[in-house]
Amino acid sequence: MRYKYFFIFFLFSICACSDFLEQEPESELLESEVFSDINILESLLNAAYRPLGYEYVGDLTGQDTYCLPFIYADGRSDDILIENYFFGGSKFHDFETLTDLTPSNTQVRAVWFKYFNGLAKTNDLISGLASVNDDVLSTELKEQFVAESRFLRAMYYFELVRNFGDVPLFDGIIDATIEDNLRRKPTSEVYAFMEQDLIFAADVLPVSQTDTKKATKGAAYAQLAKTYLYQSKWQDAANAAQEVIDLGVYQLEENFEDNFKLWNENGIESIFEIHYDESKAWVFDSRQTSSLAAQLSTPSLAAPLGGWNYNLPTPELINAFMNEGDIIRREASIILGGDSLRSELLAAEGLDPLPVDYSEREAQINDPDGGTLYGLGYGYSKKFFLTAEEVTETTGSIQHSPLNQKVLRYGEVLLILAEAVANGASGDGQGAFDQIRERAGLDSKPLSIENIKLERRLELVNESNRFYDLVRWGDADAEIEQFTAGRDELLPIPAIEIELTGQDEAGADLLSQNPGY
Amino acid sequence: MINKKIQAILFCLSFLWLGVNAQSNTVSGKVVDETNLGLPGVNVIIKGTATGTATDLDGNYNLSVPTGQTIIFSFTGYTDQEITISNSGTINIELVPNENILDEIVVTGYGETQNKRLVTTSVQTLDQRVINDRPIARVEQAIQGSAPAVVVIQESGSPGAPQTIRVRGISTAGNAGPLVMVNGVQVPDINFVNSQDIQSINILKDAASSGIYGARGANGVILIETKKGQDGGPQFSLSSYYGTQALATEGEYLNTAEYANYYNESSLYQIRQGESPSGRPIFTEDEIAKLPNTTWIREVSDNASIMDHHLGISGGSDLISYYGSVGYFEQGGIIGNSNFDRKTASLGLNFKPIDKFDLNLFGTYSNTGRKFILENSVNSRVISSVAALPPLFPARDSLGFPFNNGDQTGVSVNGVRLNPQPEFGNPLFTLDYNENKATSDAIYFNAAANYRLTDRIQLSTTAGYMDQSTDSRLFFPRFEIPSANILNLNNTLILNTQDTKFLQWEAFINYNLLKNESQDLGLILGTSLLQNELSSFGFRRENLVENALGDLPSEVDSLEQQSFSAQKNTTQSFFAKANYNLSDKYLFSATVRADGSSKFGPNSKWGIFPSVSAGWLISSEDFLKENNTFNLLKLRASWGVNGNDQIAPYQYISRFLDETTGPQRLDFNEDVKWEEVTQLNFGIDANMLENKIGITLDYYIKDTKDMLLAFPVPGFLGLPAPIRNAASISNKGIEAILLYRDKVGSDFKYEIGLNFGSSTNKVTDLNGGAPIASANLRSFANSPDVSLTDLGHPIASFYGYEFDGVDEIGNSKYVDQNNDGIIDPQNDRTFIGNPFPDFIYGINLRIGYKNFDLSTFASGTQGNDVVNSAVLYSVVYGNRTQAQIEDMWTHENTSGTQPRPSATQVVNNEFSDYFIEDGSYLRLKNITLGYTVSESLRDSWGLSNFRVFLSANNLFTFTNYSGLDPEIGANNDPLNIGVDQGFYPQAKSIIGGININF
């Protein structure tokens, strides 16, 4: 009789059992929610654009890691010195010396993470969109989402291939249990994959989008042209470049420097850019939506332009401008003593125009006794520069630059056409070349491979091209003093990635290392 | 929903006990000691239950006891007495001291108390005396050094900083903290409890003792019982202390003359090597004379006060008794703008409407406020700058602003040009222009009802609720210092709020199946429901109109919300325990618990966790009964399995994180399941030589399998690391407690206690995964992960190069582990240090002479390695410690054993064992001298107790560690151990106080 009381407790607990242990996420989204809501899908697509602009991925790698393109792309070239006197011997500097780059460099791993993270986001979308119902997303819109995703996937693969060479190739969500999926695939295979993505995107995407950050038909053709260019498929490159030109919506900016002005983002010459905003949040990780490039590139002028001058155009690059008499593009690309910085704030400090001996003065401060005259003879990067007024009117801090960065612009498309024609393709290469020269205030030159090489250098400073161009042309060993041929063409595969990917049955690494590392 | 169900069952239960009547007796009397003085605070408890009372200040008690039940009188240092009650009446007891010093009442959970003699598992009890006889700031401090193999790590010396408790090593890479129960209700931490409201703390260490807590007990269980009302009264207790704290050590950094000399040596070295040194030229004698000599730690530190006040009231009758208290604690910080205050109020009510039923309620409210500085990070710019910043900059400029040593347009002092140092700014900027404050409110409530259905069956139910909300704000004001070329246009507020709720309901039956002359078989059956909710959000605002933290409204418009997270998890359990005692010689216990957790998927929700234990009380055997050496000798053995589900919920569901920057796919693992910890324990308890000597020894093997951890995956998967059951760890260790207690004459009593714990930790399986790197440090070249968790090594062992002296030009050499002639990180790094100590120990000494009492308490660690990275090696022109410049290699001292001077370069900063130091220390944590005013005087003042004391904390520390404090803090990451990036050091303090009862 009294034993019945025992069971009251247990009955209660068992009753609670049915749903008590079933808990669903409250602030996180279920997979089924994501792919059944147009708003969430749109934000997922927006998120897939972001990794292109990642500058810091410590939250993804768990390590202290910057990944700004001017460091790992331009820093390796003969254009830019990556140095800062209180960061001698740092990870930044390894991209400068090249010989110090090792598979354990955390910033190399950051580059790897940056683009593979973007890749995963696009593959996620491409896989997930296939099963989205028409009442969530119309067939047309769905196709456009897929096209944007495939455009971005090609962008990410392009960066991976030109930095790391062969890479694992994923079409859709990765099945990591299949060993072969984890192996690196030949560059040619990856390029072919990128071409398919871009041709599809070029076919589907509209000529213009209201959201200026979004990929367009022109962006897909421009990237396709560049992809062919890197494979020396000259006629294909010329044809794709011509497609961009034939769209008739792009033209060169009258003033070259307007390309890099805050007030002229998404201008008439711009085809695709990385968007940054005025977010003042300083999260120091991949969620950062403003750019750090201005702070790292600007010299330490007066507040609020207290920059860190890591991004130093070399004397060789300055000479290349001087020899060509190229003043317009030099002034838009490099700050030298005597240049106007168009700032009343700086003028009040005696820094506008920049004193002629500014570089010497800086060097003197750092070593009045004539040791290493750090920075002497170097310029300061201009393409990420904001005026003091622009800083105070936007984020108030040079740490948070809202300035977008050009990825593809019409000027480069003309140079791609010119280079393809110089290499034997048919098309109006000379006309394209002349447009570029004329805008730069320079006389026409005959279309030759050598002339094109110089023109790309002067036109595209700090736009992540020079190093890859030199490698592509086979000129890197000759032009870059510290370059070791057979090794420095590519970055090392991060050691930890090789380790985490594991070995095959024979005990060989699934992910092989690049030669020389 | 669960709320309603709990209400319903409580309602049902209330009918249950109204319908039943009971047969019981009221017993009262007085407990006296050997000198016939009334003994206050003696526990009078009905055997086998938690029901009971304590004697009042004169030793009187009053208790209702069912016929046939036994009551136990127990008091620390005195032998227990047991009386079986047959009818009402007066029972006066004289307790005999010192006879059996390890004889204590042990609380083992779920209404069960056991005489320590009969316990077969590894349980440690801390009584009120240990908790309250020295001034402490937090409950955890009472545990530190008092229990072997229980490590309490103050996360930093910052007032109000959390403390980490580790029972028997680290058995998981997840949350390795023990389960904490206050009056049987699970709570996230114990900071909200005022230590003076605590009656006892019991620590369950092995699997058999914690087995009844099943899944939650893998990291040990800490049971806290709060004080209860005493009959009679009202009685008041007032205790109060006040003291002053100061910096214990300044560290041994170079002064200006030494630094200038080091700098010059560095430049000269480079010149002689044919290199051009960077930075300013060498310092002339003239220049050195013009430069200030700033000891940065002095600039940021100051003496600070500490105080605690607590007023308690207790009293009651047969029907109802009460305990109430209010407390106020305040601690100033010795570094910068930091402090902590805590206000607590508690009320406990115990109803006993009928003999068979009692209802116990306890509630407490605590409000804490904490101002803090950022620490243990290169970006914190206070402690790290103190270590790294050379002494030659002035602290403030002539206008009183912090001197801007980071002005890249040029820095000069008294006409001497200096190298600007923006990387580690003047710490006074951080102190002047950064304000951080966290406020927290905690409400805790529990209700427990016990109903004795028959003499042998007791039904109990408990319900508990806890809600803790914290509001944490970092504020960086807008400011301008034209003279220093500084213009900070924006002020910034970073706000995080967090709210945690625990709701728990349990019901259990204590059933005595069999009880006769030689046998005693008890059973516990129970069930438990637990729900935990956690929500947090964080945002950041700039350009606020207000420019001081104090001016901001309590509700700030959250327009720029950045992160929001809400989660809920639930646990459901059934458990059973049997205790069998044969002739008080052979003791057995078995537990089984089934736990279901919402954190796991449909196929892995439930885990079954069994445990068994046995004890043999040899001293009760006939052949030892007449023996004079052993008063108690007991062998114990136990085995059991616990589980662990301390991971974020929903890991088994495919889901996306809803970031403001767009959804981020999270990896998931459908197969994620309980982590299991199997523990084997052998122990001996012995009391010898008329109980003057007490010994407890334990040996344990604690194996973790299917350990839950964030499993590192290749970056090309593009996903954060998923949680997997990915590793196995083995902890083995011994623990010892030695006690010696004696007296000389009748006035002089003394007691020496020693506890010792040694454990080894080894990773035994990684399930085929790669080793796990952790603790990423910017201090060293290439920002390495300095710790590695790999097969055959302790978890988070230090991993780097092996320092091999210096080469012919004074640069560091490293051992070429694979002899290929190249030093590279892939092949030449190795295991170079173990962050875990060989052993930890505590020493207690107590002396009583007439009205004086003296107690000292020291604790230490031996053999643990610490990476001292408070000095920033990755930055040029940084300061060094004295130890680092001794016997440096220079062109004059080519036989030097330490790397050559390098103020002007960043070199020789690869992570190697050169940067690892021995972190062993012995610290005199406390010494307290008390004087209790004589009884005659007290009587004339109308006081039942009046004691004054003087106490000193952290007076001496013996260590070779060169950092500010060898007792370095713990990072939240269990894979980041023994890494010092500049913690807030612990203060030393002198405190005076009084305890008054009336």
Short mmCIF file of N, CA, C and O in Angstrom, two decimals, chain A residues 3 5 9 12-13 20-24 26-31 34 43 47 63-64 85-87 91 94 104 116 121 124 170 280-282 287 300 365-367 369 372 392 395 497 499, chain B residues 5 16 276-277 279-281 408-409 420 422 489-490 505 507 511 527 540 542 562 565-566 568 570-572 598 605 653-656 659 663-665 714-716 771 776 778 782-783 785 825:
data_model
loop_
_atom_site.label_atom_id
_atom_site.label_comp_id
_atom_site.label_asym_id
_atom_site.label_seq_id
_atom_site.Cartn_x
_atom_site.Cartn_y
_atom_site.Cartn_z
N TYR A 3 3.83 1.58 -0.70
CA TYR A 3 4.82 1.62 -1.76
C TYR A 3 4.37 2.47 -2.94
O TYR A 3 5.16 2.89 -3.75
N TYR A 5 3.55 5.38 -2.91
CA TYR A 5 4.14 6.73 -2.85
C TYR A 5 5.48 6.78 -3.59
O TYR A 5 5.85 7.78 -4.16
N PHE A 9 6.98 9.89 -7.51
CA PHE A 9 8.16 10.63 -8.00
C PHE A 9 8.52 10.20 -9.41
O PHE A 9 8.75 10.99 -10.30
N PHE A 12 6.22 11.06 -12.23
CA PHE A 12 6.36 12.45 -12.64
C PHE A 12 7.54 12.61 -13.59
O PHE A 12 7.46 13.21 -14.64
N SER A 13 8.64 12.04 -13.18
CA SER A 13 9.86 12.18 -13.96
C SER A 13 9.69 11.55 -15.34
O SER A 13 10.14 12.07 -16.34
N PHE A 20 11.21 16.49 -22.60
CA PHE A 20 12.11 17.28 -21.74
C PHE A 20 13.53 17.32 -22.29
O PHE A 20 14.22 18.33 -22.19
N LEU A 21 13.96 16.21 -22.88
CA LEU A 21 15.35 16.16 -23.36
C LEU A 21 15.49 16.58 -24.83
O LEU A 21 16.55 16.43 -25.41
N GLU A 22 14.39 17.06 -25.42
CA GLU A 22 14.49 17.54 -26.80
C GLU A 22 14.57 19.06 -26.79
O GLU A 22 13.61 19.72 -26.45
N GLN A 23 15.71 19.59 -27.09
CA GLN A 23 15.87 21.04 -27.11
C GLN A 23 16.39 21.47 -28.47
O GLN A 23 17.31 20.87 -29.00
N GLU A 24 15.78 22.51 -29.02
CA GLU A 24 16.24 22.99 -30.32
C GLU A 24 16.95 24.33 -30.17
O GLU A 24 16.67 25.09 -29.25
N GLU A 26 18.09 28.04 -30.07
CA GLU A 26 17.29 29.23 -29.90
C GLU A 26 17.84 30.41 -30.70
O GLU A 26 17.10 31.11 -31.37
N SER A 27 19.15 30.59 -30.63
CA SER A 27 19.71 31.73 -31.36
C SER A 27 20.39 31.29 -32.64
O SER A 27 20.68 32.10 -33.51
N GLU A 28 20.64 30.01 -32.78
CA GLU A 28 21.24 29.51 -34.01
C GLU A 28 20.13 29.09 -34.97
O GLU A 28 19.00 28.87 -34.56
N LEU A 29 20.49 28.96 -36.23
CA LEU A 29 19.50 28.62 -37.24
C LEU A 29 19.65 27.17 -37.65
O LEU A 29 20.77 26.69 -37.86
N LEU A 30 18.55 26.48 -37.79
CA LEU A 30 18.60 25.12 -38.30
C LEU A 30 18.85 25.16 -39.79
O LEU A 30 18.44 26.10 -40.48
N GLU A 31 19.49 24.13 -40.30
CA GLU A 31 19.75 24.05 -41.74
C GLU A 31 18.45 24.22 -42.53
O GLU A 31 18.39 24.93 -43.52
N VAL A 34 17.41 27.83 -42.82
CA VAL A 34 18.25 28.64 -43.69
C VAL A 34 17.79 28.54 -45.14
O VAL A 34 17.68 29.54 -45.85
N SER A 43 21.23 36.78 -46.98
CA SER A 43 22.35 37.11 -46.11
C SER A 43 23.45 36.05 -46.20
O SER A 43 24.63 36.33 -46.05
N ALA A 47 27.17 36.87 -47.19
CA ALA A 47 28.29 36.39 -46.38
C ALA A 47 29.34 35.70 -47.24
O ALA A 47 30.52 35.68 -46.90
N GLN A 63 44.89 31.53 -34.27
CA GLN A 63 46.23 32.10 -34.19
C GLN A 63 46.18 33.58 -34.54
O GLN A 63 45.23 34.05 -35.13
N ASP A 64 47.23 34.25 -34.19
CA ASP A 64 47.33 35.68 -34.43
C ASP A 64 47.67 35.90 -35.90
O ASP A 64 48.82 35.75 -36.28
N TYR A 85 59.90 49.34 -38.46
CA TYR A 85 61.12 49.18 -37.67
C TYR A 85 60.90 48.50 -36.34
O TYR A 85 61.79 47.90 -35.79
N PHE A 86 59.67 48.56 -35.79
CA PHE A 86 59.51 47.82 -34.55
C PHE A 86 58.93 46.43 -34.77
O PHE A 86 58.49 45.77 -33.86
N PHE A 87 58.87 46.01 -36.00
CA PHE A 87 58.44 44.64 -36.25
C PHE A 87 59.44 43.91 -37.12
O PHE A 87 59.09 43.05 -37.91
N LYS A 91 56.44 38.04 -38.84
CA LYS A 91 55.78 37.25 -39.88
C LYS A 91 55.48 38.07 -41.13
O LYS A 91 55.50 37.55 -42.22
N ASP A 94 58.48 38.17 -43.35
CA ASP A 94 58.85 36.95 -44.06
C ASP A 94 58.38 36.97 -45.51
O ASP A 94 58.99 36.36 -46.38
N SER A 104 55.36 26.84 -41.41
CA SER A 104 54.68 27.11 -40.13
C SER A 104 54.34 28.59 -39.96
O SER A 104 53.86 28.98 -38.91
N PHE A 116 39.81 29.38 -48.49
CA PHE A 116 39.04 28.14 -48.34
C PHE A 116 37.75 28.38 -47.56
O PHE A 116 36.74 27.72 -47.77
N LYS A 121 31.81 28.57 -48.17
CA LYS A 121 30.54 29.30 -48.17
C LYS A 121 29.85 29.20 -49.54
O LYS A 121 28.64 29.03 -49.61
N ASP A 124 28.57 25.63 -50.06
CA ASP A 124 27.40 25.46 -49.22
C ASP A 124 26.15 25.94 -49.95
O ASP A 124 25.12 25.28 -49.98
N PHE A 170 36.77 21.05 -54.79
CA PHE A 170 35.48 20.64 -54.25
C PHE A 170 34.34 21.23 -55.06
O PHE A 170 34.27 22.43 -55.25
N LYS A 280 32.58 50.76 -36.98
CA LYS A 280 33.66 51.12 -36.07
C LYS A 280 33.94 50.01 -35.08
O LYS A 280 34.78 50.13 -34.22
N ALA A 281 33.20 48.93 -35.24
CA ALA A 281 33.44 47.80 -34.34
C ALA A 281 34.86 47.31 -34.56
O ALA A 281 35.32 47.17 -35.68
N TRP A 282 35.56 47.10 -33.51
CA TRP A 282 36.93 46.62 -33.63
C TRP A 282 36.97 45.22 -33.07
O TRP A 282 37.23 45.00 -31.91
N ARG A 287 35.06 38.98 -38.65
CA ARG A 287 33.79 39.72 -38.68
C ARG A 287 33.98 41.21 -38.91
O ARG A 287 33.04 41.96 -39.01
N SER A 300 53.22 57.72 -40.44
CA SER A 300 52.79 58.27 -39.15
C SER A 300 52.77 59.78 -39.22
O SER A 300 53.70 60.43 -38.79
N ILE A 365 64.81 60.26 -37.27
CA ILE A 365 64.24 60.01 -35.95
C ILE A 365 64.59 58.61 -35.49
O ILE A 365 64.95 58.36 -34.36
N ASN A 366 64.53 57.71 -36.45
CA ASN A 366 64.75 56.34 -36.07
C ASN A 366 66.23 56.03 -35.91
O ASN A 366 66.59 55.11 -35.20
N ASP A 367 67.04 56.78 -36.58
CA ASP A 367 68.47 56.60 -36.35
C ASP A 367 69.23 57.85 -36.73
O ASP A 367 69.72 57.98 -37.84
N ASP A 369 72.02 58.67 -35.96
CA ASP A 369 73.45 58.46 -36.06
C ASP A 369 73.87 57.76 -37.34
O ASP A 369 75.02 57.38 -37.50
N THR A 372 70.95 52.09 -39.89
CA THR A 372 70.07 51.76 -40.99
C THR A 372 69.13 52.93 -41.18
O THR A 372 68.30 53.20 -40.33
N THR A 392 37.93 61.78 -40.36
CA THR A 392 37.08 62.36 -39.31
C THR A 392 35.61 62.35 -39.70
O THR A 392 34.74 62.20 -38.86
N THR A 395 34.70 57.25 -40.07
CA THR A 395 34.77 56.43 -38.85
C THR A 395 35.50 57.13 -37.72
O THR A 395 35.45 56.69 -36.57
N GLU A 497 48.17 22.13 -41.84
CA GLU A 497 47.12 21.63 -42.73
C GLU A 497 47.49 20.24 -43.25
O GLU A 497 46.63 19.36 -43.37
N GLU A 499 49.37 18.15 -41.71
CA GLU A 499 49.24 17.24 -40.58
C GLU A 499 47.78 16.88 -40.31
O GLU A 499 47.44 15.73 -40.09
N LYS B 5 5.09 21.82 -13.67
CA LYS B 5 5.13 20.45 -13.20
C LYS B 5 5.71 20.36 -11.80
O LYS B 5 5.25 19.60 -10.96
N LEU B 16 0.30 14.73 0.86
CA LEU B 16 0.84 13.49 1.39
C LEU B 16 1.13 13.59 2.88
O LEU B 16 0.71 12.76 3.67
N SER B 276 74.36 47.65 -39.23
CA SER B 276 73.96 48.98 -38.78
C SER B 276 72.84 48.82 -37.78
O SER B 276 71.77 48.33 -38.13
N PRO B 277 73.04 49.22 -36.55
CA PRO B 277 71.96 49.08 -35.57
C PRO B 277 70.81 50.02 -35.91
O PRO B 277 71.04 51.12 -36.43
N GLY B 279 67.50 52.35 -34.69
CA GLY B 279 67.20 53.13 -33.49
C GLY B 279 68.25 54.17 -33.19
O GLY B 279 69.23 54.35 -33.94
N ARG B 280 68.04 54.86 -32.07
CA ARG B 280 68.92 55.97 -31.70
C ARG B 280 70.33 55.44 -31.38
O ARG B 280 70.51 54.25 -31.12
N PRO B 281 71.35 56.35 -31.40
CA PRO B 281 72.70 55.88 -31.12
C PRO B 281 72.86 55.53 -29.64
O PRO B 281 71.93 55.69 -28.86
N GLN B 408 55.11 58.39 -32.82
CA GLN B 408 56.06 58.03 -33.87
C GLN B 408 56.66 59.23 -34.57
O GLN B 408 57.59 59.09 -35.37
N THR B 409 56.13 60.42 -34.28
CA THR B 409 56.77 61.59 -34.87
C THR B 409 57.97 62.02 -34.05
O THR B 409 58.64 62.99 -34.37
N PRO B 420 60.64 55.72 -30.15
CA PRO B 420 59.23 55.63 -29.78
C PRO B 420 58.79 54.17 -29.64
O PRO B 420 59.32 53.29 -30.33
N PRO B 422 55.31 52.49 -29.66
CA PRO B 422 53.86 52.41 -29.71
C PRO B 422 53.33 51.03 -29.36
O PRO B 422 52.20 50.89 -28.92
N LEU B 489 39.03 60.65 -31.09
CA LEU B 489 37.77 61.33 -31.36
C LEU B 489 36.55 60.57 -30.87
O LEU B 489 35.52 61.16 -30.58
N ASN B 490 36.66 59.27 -30.83
CA ASN B 490 35.49 58.46 -30.50
C ASN B 490 35.62 57.87 -29.11
O ASN B 490 36.69 57.40 -28.75
N TRP B 505 14.83 20.07 -9.94
CA TRP B 505 13.90 19.38 -9.07
C TRP B 505 14.38 17.96 -8.86
O TRP B 505 14.83 17.30 -9.80
N ALA B 507 13.67 14.24 -6.39
CA ALA B 507 12.92 13.52 -5.37
C ALA B 507 13.64 12.22 -5.10
O ALA B 507 14.17 11.60 -6.03
N TYR B 511 15.62 4.47 2.19
CA TYR B 511 14.90 3.31 2.70
C TYR B 511 15.87 2.40 3.42
O TYR B 511 16.82 1.92 2.83
N THR B 527 15.21 10.55 -8.46
CA THR B 527 15.14 11.07 -9.82
C THR B 527 15.42 12.56 -9.80
O THR B 527 15.22 13.22 -8.77
N ARG B 540 28.54 46.98 -29.23
CA ARG B 540 29.55 47.99 -29.13
C ARG B 540 28.96 49.28 -29.65
O ARG B 540 28.25 49.29 -30.64
N GLU B 542 29.84 53.51 -30.38
CA GLU B 542 30.84 54.57 -30.37
C GLU B 542 30.11 55.90 -30.37
O GLU B 542 28.92 55.97 -30.64
N GLN B 562 25.95 43.18 -31.69
CA GLN B 562 26.88 42.37 -32.46
C GLN B 562 26.63 40.88 -32.32
O GLN B 562 26.80 40.14 -33.26
N SER B 565 23.22 35.24 -28.22
CA SER B 565 23.21 33.80 -28.14
C SER B 565 22.28 33.37 -27.02
O SER B 565 22.23 33.99 -25.96
N ALA B 566 21.50 32.38 -27.29
CA ALA B 566 20.60 31.84 -26.27
C ALA B 566 20.61 30.34 -26.41
O ALA B 566 20.59 29.81 -27.50
N LYS B 568 19.56 26.44 -24.26
CA LYS B 568 18.91 25.78 -23.16
C LYS B 568 19.32 24.33 -23.20
O LYS B 568 19.38 23.73 -24.28
N THR B 570 18.92 20.46 -20.95
CA THR B 570 18.20 19.78 -19.89
C THR B 570 18.86 18.44 -19.60
O THR B 570 19.47 17.85 -20.48
N THR B 571 18.72 18.02 -18.37
CA THR B 571 19.24 16.71 -17.97
C THR B 571 18.17 16.02 -17.15
O THR B 571 17.51 16.65 -16.31
N GLN B 572 18.03 14.75 -17.38
CA GLN B 572 17.08 13.96 -16.61
C GLN B 572 17.82 12.74 -16.09
O GLN B 572 18.59 12.13 -16.82
N SER B 598 20.10 16.61 -23.05
CA SER B 598 19.58 17.16 -24.30
C SER B 598 20.70 17.53 -25.25
O SER B 598 20.46 17.85 -26.41
N LYS B 605 21.58 9.95 -26.17
CA LYS B 605 21.17 10.81 -25.06
C LYS B 605 21.50 10.21 -23.70
O LYS B 605 21.92 10.91 -22.79
N ILE B 653 23.15 18.76 -34.19
CA ILE B 653 22.19 19.26 -35.17
C ILE B 653 22.92 20.10 -36.22
O ILE B 653 23.77 20.92 -35.88
N SER B 654 22.56 19.91 -37.48
CA SER B 654 23.13 20.74 -38.54
C SER B 654 22.53 22.14 -38.43
O SER B 654 21.33 22.32 -38.50
N ARG B 655 23.39 23.12 -38.22
CA ARG B 655 22.85 24.45 -37.94
C ARG B 655 23.82 25.56 -38.36
O ARG B 655 24.99 25.29 -38.64
N PHE B 656 23.34 26.77 -38.38
CA PHE B 656 24.14 27.92 -38.76
C PHE B 656 24.16 28.92 -37.61
O PHE B 656 23.17 29.13 -36.93
N GLU B 659 25.32 35.15 -37.52
CA GLU B 659 26.21 36.30 -37.30
C GLU B 659 25.63 37.53 -37.99
O GLU B 659 24.92 37.42 -38.98
N PRO B 663 24.99 34.26 -42.03
CA PRO B 663 25.01 32.96 -41.35
C PRO B 663 26.32 32.23 -41.61
O PRO B 663 26.87 32.27 -42.70
N GLN B 664 26.82 31.59 -40.58
CA GLN B 664 28.05 30.81 -40.71
C GLN B 664 27.72 29.36 -40.38
O GLN B 664 27.21 29.06 -39.29
N ARG B 665 27.97 28.47 -41.33
CA ARG B 665 27.67 27.07 -41.06
C ARG B 665 28.56 26.54 -39.94
O ARG B 665 29.73 26.86 -39.85
N PRO B 714 41.19 20.17 -41.08
CA PRO B 714 41.91 20.99 -42.06
C PRO B 714 41.13 22.24 -42.41
O PRO B 714 39.90 22.22 -42.46
N GLY B 715 41.86 23.32 -42.67
CA GLY B 715 41.23 24.60 -42.96
C GLY B 715 40.41 24.57 -44.22
O GLY B 715 39.48 25.35 -44.37
N PHE B 716 40.71 23.65 -45.17
CA PHE B 716 39.97 23.71 -46.42
C PHE B 716 38.54 23.21 -46.29
O PHE B 716 37.74 23.35 -47.18
N PRO B 771 47.90 15.80 -33.31
CA PRO B 771 48.08 16.45 -32.00
C PRO B 771 47.42 17.83 -32.01
O PRO B 771 47.32 18.47 -33.06
N ASN B 776 48.42 30.10 -28.26
CA ASN B 776 49.14 30.88 -29.27
C ASN B 776 49.69 32.16 -28.66
O ASN B 776 48.96 32.93 -28.06
N ARG B 778 52.03 35.69 -29.10
CA ARG B 778 52.68 36.64 -30.03
C ARG B 778 54.10 36.97 -29.60
O ARG B 778 54.84 37.57 -30.34
N ASN B 782 57.20 34.11 -35.04
CA ASN B 782 56.17 33.39 -35.79
C ASN B 782 54.93 33.04 -34.98
O ASN B 782 54.18 32.14 -35.36
N SER B 783 54.72 33.72 -33.86
CA SER B 783 53.52 33.48 -33.02
C SER B 783 53.19 32.00 -32.88
O SER B 783 52.17 31.54 -33.36
N ASP B 785 52.14 28.27 -31.39
CA ASP B 785 51.33 27.65 -30.35
C ASP B 785 52.34 26.97 -29.43
O ASP B 785 53.06 26.08 -29.85
N PRO B 825 61.03 24.30 -37.84
CA PRO B 825 59.96 24.02 -36.88
C PRO B 825 59.26 22.68 -37.13
O PRO B 825 58.68 22.10 -36.21
#
